[in-house]
Short mmCIF file of C-alpha atoms in Angstrom, two decimals:
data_model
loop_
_atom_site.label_atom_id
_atom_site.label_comp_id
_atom_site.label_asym_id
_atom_site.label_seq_id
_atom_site.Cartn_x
_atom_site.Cartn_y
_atom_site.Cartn_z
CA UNK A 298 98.79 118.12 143.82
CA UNK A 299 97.04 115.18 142.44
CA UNK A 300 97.25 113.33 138.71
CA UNK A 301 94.57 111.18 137.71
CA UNK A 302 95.29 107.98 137.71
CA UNK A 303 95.30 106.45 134.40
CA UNK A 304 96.23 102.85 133.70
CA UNK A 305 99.22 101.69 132.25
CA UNK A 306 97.63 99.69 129.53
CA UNK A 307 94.44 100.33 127.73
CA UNK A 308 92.91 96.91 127.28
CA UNK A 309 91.86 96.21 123.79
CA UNK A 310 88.43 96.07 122.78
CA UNK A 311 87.09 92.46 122.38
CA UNK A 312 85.45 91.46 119.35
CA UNK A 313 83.51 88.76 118.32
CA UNK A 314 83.04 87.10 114.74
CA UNK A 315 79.55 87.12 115.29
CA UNK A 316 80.21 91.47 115.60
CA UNK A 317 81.22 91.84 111.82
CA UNK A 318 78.19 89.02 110.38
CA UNK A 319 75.62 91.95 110.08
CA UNK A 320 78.44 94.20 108.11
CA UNK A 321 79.44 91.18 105.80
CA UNK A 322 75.59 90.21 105.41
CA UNK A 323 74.37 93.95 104.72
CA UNK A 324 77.20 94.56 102.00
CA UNK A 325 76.29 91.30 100.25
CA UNK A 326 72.54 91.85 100.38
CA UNK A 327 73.15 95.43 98.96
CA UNK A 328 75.48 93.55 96.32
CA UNK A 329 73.23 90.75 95.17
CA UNK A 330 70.49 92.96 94.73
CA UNK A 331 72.66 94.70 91.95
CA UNK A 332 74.69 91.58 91.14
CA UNK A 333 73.29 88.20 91.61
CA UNK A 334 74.03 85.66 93.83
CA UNK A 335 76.80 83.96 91.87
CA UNK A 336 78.72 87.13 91.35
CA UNK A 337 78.37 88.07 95.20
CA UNK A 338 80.03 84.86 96.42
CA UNK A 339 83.19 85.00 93.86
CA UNK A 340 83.69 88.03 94.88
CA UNK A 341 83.99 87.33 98.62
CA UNK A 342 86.62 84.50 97.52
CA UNK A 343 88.34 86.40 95.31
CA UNK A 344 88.82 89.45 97.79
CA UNK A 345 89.54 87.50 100.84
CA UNK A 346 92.91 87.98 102.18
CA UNK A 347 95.37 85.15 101.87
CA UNK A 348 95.49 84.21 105.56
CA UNK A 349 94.92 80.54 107.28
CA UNK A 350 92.47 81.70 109.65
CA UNK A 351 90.00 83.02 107.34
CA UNK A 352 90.64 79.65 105.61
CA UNK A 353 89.32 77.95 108.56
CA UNK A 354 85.89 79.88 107.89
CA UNK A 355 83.51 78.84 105.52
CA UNK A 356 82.71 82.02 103.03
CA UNK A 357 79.10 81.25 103.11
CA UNK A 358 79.33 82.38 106.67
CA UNK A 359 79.89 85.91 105.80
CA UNK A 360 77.10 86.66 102.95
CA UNK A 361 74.55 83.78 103.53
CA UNK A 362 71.83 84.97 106.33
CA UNK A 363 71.11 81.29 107.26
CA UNK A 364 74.71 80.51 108.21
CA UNK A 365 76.53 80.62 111.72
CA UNK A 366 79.92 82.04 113.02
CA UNK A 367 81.86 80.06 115.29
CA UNK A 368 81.44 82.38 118.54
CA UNK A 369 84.88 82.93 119.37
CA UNK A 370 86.80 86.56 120.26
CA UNK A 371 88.83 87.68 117.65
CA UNK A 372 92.85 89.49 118.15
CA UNK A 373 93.56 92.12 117.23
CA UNK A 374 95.23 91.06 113.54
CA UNK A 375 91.81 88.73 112.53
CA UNK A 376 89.80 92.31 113.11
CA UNK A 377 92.27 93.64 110.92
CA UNK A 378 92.32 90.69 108.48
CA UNK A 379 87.60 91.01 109.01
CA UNK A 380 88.18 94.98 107.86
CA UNK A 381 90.25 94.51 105.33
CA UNK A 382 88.29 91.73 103.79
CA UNK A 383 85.28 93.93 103.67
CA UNK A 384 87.11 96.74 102.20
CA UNK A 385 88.66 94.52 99.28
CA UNK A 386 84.70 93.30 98.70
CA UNK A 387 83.14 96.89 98.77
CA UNK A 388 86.35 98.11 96.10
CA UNK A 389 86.16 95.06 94.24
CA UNK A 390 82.08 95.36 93.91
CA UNK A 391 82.66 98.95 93.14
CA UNK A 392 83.92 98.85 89.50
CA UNK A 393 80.25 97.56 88.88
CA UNK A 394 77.99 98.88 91.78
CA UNK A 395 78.76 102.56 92.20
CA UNK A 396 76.16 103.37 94.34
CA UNK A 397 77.37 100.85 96.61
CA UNK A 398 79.51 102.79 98.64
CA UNK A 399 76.53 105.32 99.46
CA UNK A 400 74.06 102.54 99.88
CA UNK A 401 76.62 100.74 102.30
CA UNK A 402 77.07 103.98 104.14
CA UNK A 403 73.46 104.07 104.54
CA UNK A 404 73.12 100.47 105.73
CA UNK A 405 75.65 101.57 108.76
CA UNK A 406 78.49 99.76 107.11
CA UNK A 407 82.01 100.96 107.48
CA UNK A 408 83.23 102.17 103.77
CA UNK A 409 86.88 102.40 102.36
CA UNK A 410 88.21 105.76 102.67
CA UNK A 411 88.97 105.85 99.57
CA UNK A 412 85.64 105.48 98.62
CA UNK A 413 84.42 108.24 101.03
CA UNK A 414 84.43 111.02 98.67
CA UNK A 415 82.37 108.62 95.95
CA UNK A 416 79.78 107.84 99.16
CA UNK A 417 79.16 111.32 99.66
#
């Protein structure tokens, strides 16, 4: 009798920055339609979490379309710290926007499940 053989670890999936710009980008564009400019960009300060890395990153890099990501793979806990970030913005931006988790959802952008039912 034969098992397949499966390997001991899975390797993790490798992410770069440069994977969650288009995310970041979408949600803003959605947002400053609705919001302005101004508003947009206080909001990504306000809800970024409190972590040197994403220090190291200017915050124009996430909502401006001209701006560049360094292009460098990402651990596991800065994918968490990316996807939490984008969470807090989409929550935050919420309490005036609505319709942004729907339009988000549309735009192929992962929403808060919390927010799922509100989406739907």
């Amino acid at each position: 009798m034969t098992s397949p053989v499966r390997p001991l670890l899975t390797p993790p999936v490798l992410q770069k920055l440069q994977n969650y710009l288009p995310w970041f980008r979408k949600a803003s564009q959605i947002a400053q339609n609705h919001l302005g400019c101004d508003l947009v960009r206080n909001y990504w300060l306000i809800t970024r979490p409190n972590n040197a890395w994403l220090r190291t990153i200017r915050v124009e890099t996430f909502y401006n379309a001209q701006g560049s990501a360094p292009d460098r793979y990402l651990n596991e806990e800065q994918q968490d710290l990316l996807q939490v970030w984008l969470e807090q913005f989409i929550l935050y931006c919420y309490r005036l926007l609505p319709t942004l988790p729907a339009e988000a959802m549309a735009a192929g952008i992962p929403v808060p499940p919390q927010l799922l039912q509100a989406a739907a």
